[in-house]
Amino acid sequence: LAGVARAATDDLKSAAREGWVYGLPIMEMARLRAAAIGERPGPDTPGYNSFYHSRERAGPTDRVMSAPEADVLYSSAWIDLSADGARIDLPPTGGRYVCFTLFDMYGNAIETVEGKEIGAHGHSIDLVGPAARVGAYGYSAPVPRMPHMGPSVRAPGRWVWALARIHIERDTDLTAVHALQ
């Protein structure tokens, strides 16, 4: 009987550990989203579906991200796809290095566009969320809708974090980077 109790305790510990490992990325992304969106949009919290742009280089006291880079300026947005898709138009970068990444709530990169892909002509991303579902009595089905006609990125969930990193060579580049943002 002692062996059975020991096995049950080990199973519970293992299940708790797996639950923590599974849930930690979602909790961290939710923390970042809450810090970015806030309760009400304002000058420092733009709300969802709009970008917030850092205007100065990151320093040693900046800790929103675990390891901010001093040679880039960040632009960040939380995109809510519950109502419909979103279109993101990236302007031409004129040769400046830009990395634009879309993350799901688990922290997985679902799309990355950088460098030459943006280059001289810019780049557009059609972002589509999961299909809404309707149903009753334990049955549900996706709501019918017209498919997007062009190339699109399908997000696995309702929320997507868009993060752009724009390279800055020196402080005299700030005006050019701000225009690009």
Coordinates of C-alpha atoms in Angstrom, one line a residue:
L1 CA 0.0 0.0 0.0
A2 CA 2.9 2.4 0.6
G3 CA 4.1 1.9 -3.0
V4 CA 0.7 3.0 -4.3
A5 CA 0.6 6.2 -2.1
R6 CA 4.1 7.0 -3.3
A7 CA 3.2 6.6 -7.0
A8 CA 0.1 8.8 -6.5
T9 CA 2.3 11.6 -5.0
D10 CA 4.8 11.3 -7.8
D11 CA 2.0 11.5 -10.3
L12 CA 0.6 14.7 -8.7
K13 CA 4.1 16.3 -8.6
S14 CA 4.6 15.4 -12.2
A15 CA 1.2 16.8 -13.2
A16 CA 1.8 20.0 -11.3
R17 CA 5.2 20.4 -12.9
E18 CA 3.8 19.8 -16.4
G19 CA 0.9 22.3 -15.7
W20 CA 3.4 24.9 -14.7
V21 CA 5.6 24.4 -17.7
Y22 CA 2.6 24.5 -20.0
G23 CA 1.0 27.6 -18.4
L24 CA 4.0 29.8 -17.7
P25 CA 4.4 31.2 -21.2
I26 CA 0.7 32.2 -21.3
M27 CA 1.0 33.9 -17.9
E28 CA 4.1 35.8 -19.0
M29 CA 2.5 36.9 -22.3
A30 CA -0.7 38.0 -20.4
R31 CA 1.6 40.0 -18.0
L32 CA 3.2 41.7 -20.9
R33 CA -0.1 42.4 -22.6
A34 CA -1.6 43.9 -19.3
A35 CA 1.5 46.1 -18.9
A36 CA 1.2 47.3 -22.5
I37 CA -2.5 47.8 -22.8
G38 CA -3.4 48.9 -19.3
E39 CA -6.9 49.6 -18.1
R40 CA -7.4 52.6 -20.3
P41 CA -5.4 53.8 -23.3
G42 CA -3.3 56.8 -22.7
P43 CA 0.1 58.3 -23.8
D44 CA 2.0 55.4 -22.3
T45 CA -0.6 52.6 -23.0
P46 CA -2.0 52.8 -26.5
G47 CA -4.5 50.0 -26.0
Y48 CA -4.9 47.1 -28.4
N49 CA -4.6 47.1 -32.2
S50 CA -2.3 50.1 -32.1
F51 CA 1.5 50.4 -31.9
Y52 CA 3.5 51.9 -29.1
H53 CA 6.9 53.1 -30.2
S54 CA 9.9 53.5 -28.0
R55 CA 11.6 56.8 -28.8
E56 CA 14.9 56.3 -27.0
R57 CA 17.5 53.6 -26.8
A58 CA 17.1 51.0 -24.1
G59 CA 19.3 51.5 -21.1
P60 CA 20.2 49.3 -18.1
T61 CA 17.1 50.3 -16.1
D62 CA 14.7 49.3 -18.9
R63 CA 13.3 45.9 -17.9
V64 CA 10.0 45.4 -19.7
M65 CA 11.8 42.8 -21.8
S66 CA 14.4 40.5 -20.2
A67 CA 17.3 41.7 -22.3
P68 CA 16.6 44.9 -24.3
E69 CA 19.1 45.8 -27.0
A70 CA 20.7 49.2 -27.0
D71 CA 21.1 49.4 -30.8
V72 CA 17.4 49.0 -31.7
L73 CA 14.2 50.9 -31.1
Y74 CA 11.1 48.8 -30.4
S75 CA 7.6 49.1 -31.7
S76 CA 5.0 46.9 -30.2
A77 CA 1.3 46.1 -30.5
W78 CA -1.2 43.7 -29.1
I79 CA -3.6 42.7 -31.8
D80 CA -7.1 41.4 -31.0
L81 CA -8.4 39.1 -33.8
S82 CA -11.7 38.2 -32.1
A83 CA -13.8 40.4 -34.5
D84 CA -11.9 40.0 -37.7
G85 CA -8.5 39.8 -39.3
A86 CA -6.0 42.7 -39.4
R87 CA -3.7 44.0 -42.1
I88 CA -0.3 45.3 -41.2
D89 CA 1.6 47.4 -43.7
L90 CA 5.3 47.8 -43.1
P91 CA 6.9 50.8 -44.9
P92 CA 10.0 50.6 -47.0
T93 CA 13.1 50.6 -44.8
G94 CA 15.6 52.1 -47.3
G95 CA 18.2 49.5 -46.4
R96 CA 17.9 49.9 -42.6
Y97 CA 17.7 46.6 -40.8
V98 CA 14.2 45.9 -39.4
C99 CA 13.0 42.7 -37.9
F100 CA 9.2 42.3 -37.5
T101 CA 7.8 39.3 -35.6
L102 CA 4.3 38.1 -34.7
F103 CA 4.0 35.9 -31.6
D104 CA 1.2 33.8 -30.3
M105 CA 0.3 33.7 -26.6
Y106 CA 2.7 30.8 -26.0
G107 CA 5.6 32.9 -27.2
N108 CA 5.9 31.0 -30.5
A109 CA 6.9 33.1 -33.5
I110 CA 4.2 32.6 -36.1
E111 CA 5.7 35.0 -38.7
T112 CA 9.0 36.9 -39.1
V113 CA 9.8 39.4 -41.8
E114 CA 13.2 41.1 -41.9
G115 CA 15.8 42.8 -44.0
K116 CA 15.4 42.4 -47.8
E117 CA 11.7 41.3 -47.5
I118 CA 10.8 44.8 -46.4
G119 CA 13.6 46.7 -48.2
A120 CA 12.6 49.0 -51.0
H121 CA 8.9 48.2 -51.4
G122 CA 7.7 47.6 -47.9
H123 CA 5.7 44.5 -46.9
S124 CA 2.1 43.7 -46.0
I125 CA 0.8 41.0 -43.7
D126 CA -2.8 39.9 -43.6
L127 CA -3.4 38.4 -40.2
V128 CA -6.3 36.0 -39.7
G129 CA -7.4 34.6 -36.3
P130 CA -9.2 31.3 -35.6
A131 CA -12.7 31.0 -36.9
A132 CA -15.4 31.9 -34.5
R133 CA -17.6 29.0 -33.4
V134 CA -21.3 28.7 -32.8
G135 CA -23.4 25.9 -31.5
A136 CA -25.6 24.5 -28.8
Y137 CA -26.0 21.3 -26.8
G138 CA -22.4 20.3 -26.9
Y139 CA -22.0 20.8 -30.7
S140 CA -20.1 23.6 -32.3
A141 CA -19.0 24.5 -35.7
P142 CA -16.9 27.3 -37.3
V143 CA -18.9 30.3 -38.5
P144 CA -18.8 30.3 -42.3
R145 CA -16.9 33.2 -43.8
M146 CA -15.2 34.1 -47.0
P147 CA -11.6 33.0 -47.1
H148 CA -8.9 35.7 -47.4
M149 CA -8.0 35.9 -51.1
G150 CA -4.3 36.8 -50.7
P151 CA -1.5 35.2 -48.8
S152 CA -2.2 35.4 -45.1
V153 CA -0.8 34.4 -41.7
R154 CA -3.2 32.4 -39.6
A155 CA -2.9 33.0 -35.9
P156 CA -3.7 30.0 -33.6
G157 CA -5.5 32.2 -31.0
R158 CA -7.3 35.5 -30.5
W159 CA -4.3 37.6 -29.4
V160 CA -1.1 38.2 -31.3
W161 CA 1.9 40.3 -30.1
A162 CA 3.6 42.2 -32.9
L163 CA 7.1 43.3 -32.2
A164 CA 9.3 45.4 -34.5
R165 CA 13.0 46.0 -33.9
I166 CA 14.6 48.8 -35.9
H167 CA 18.3 49.2 -36.0
I168 CA 19.8 52.5 -34.9
E169 CA 23.5 53.3 -35.6
R170 CA 23.9 56.5 -33.6
D171 CA 21.8 59.1 -31.8
T172 CA 21.7 61.2 -35.0
D173 CA 19.6 58.4 -36.5
L174 CA 16.7 58.9 -34.1
T175 CA 14.8 61.2 -36.5
A176 CA 15.0 58.7 -39.3
V177 CA 13.9 55.8 -37.1
H178 CA 11.0 57.8 -35.7
A179 CA 9.8 58.5 -39.2
L180 CA 10.0 54.8 -40.0
Q181 CA 8.1 53.9 -36.9

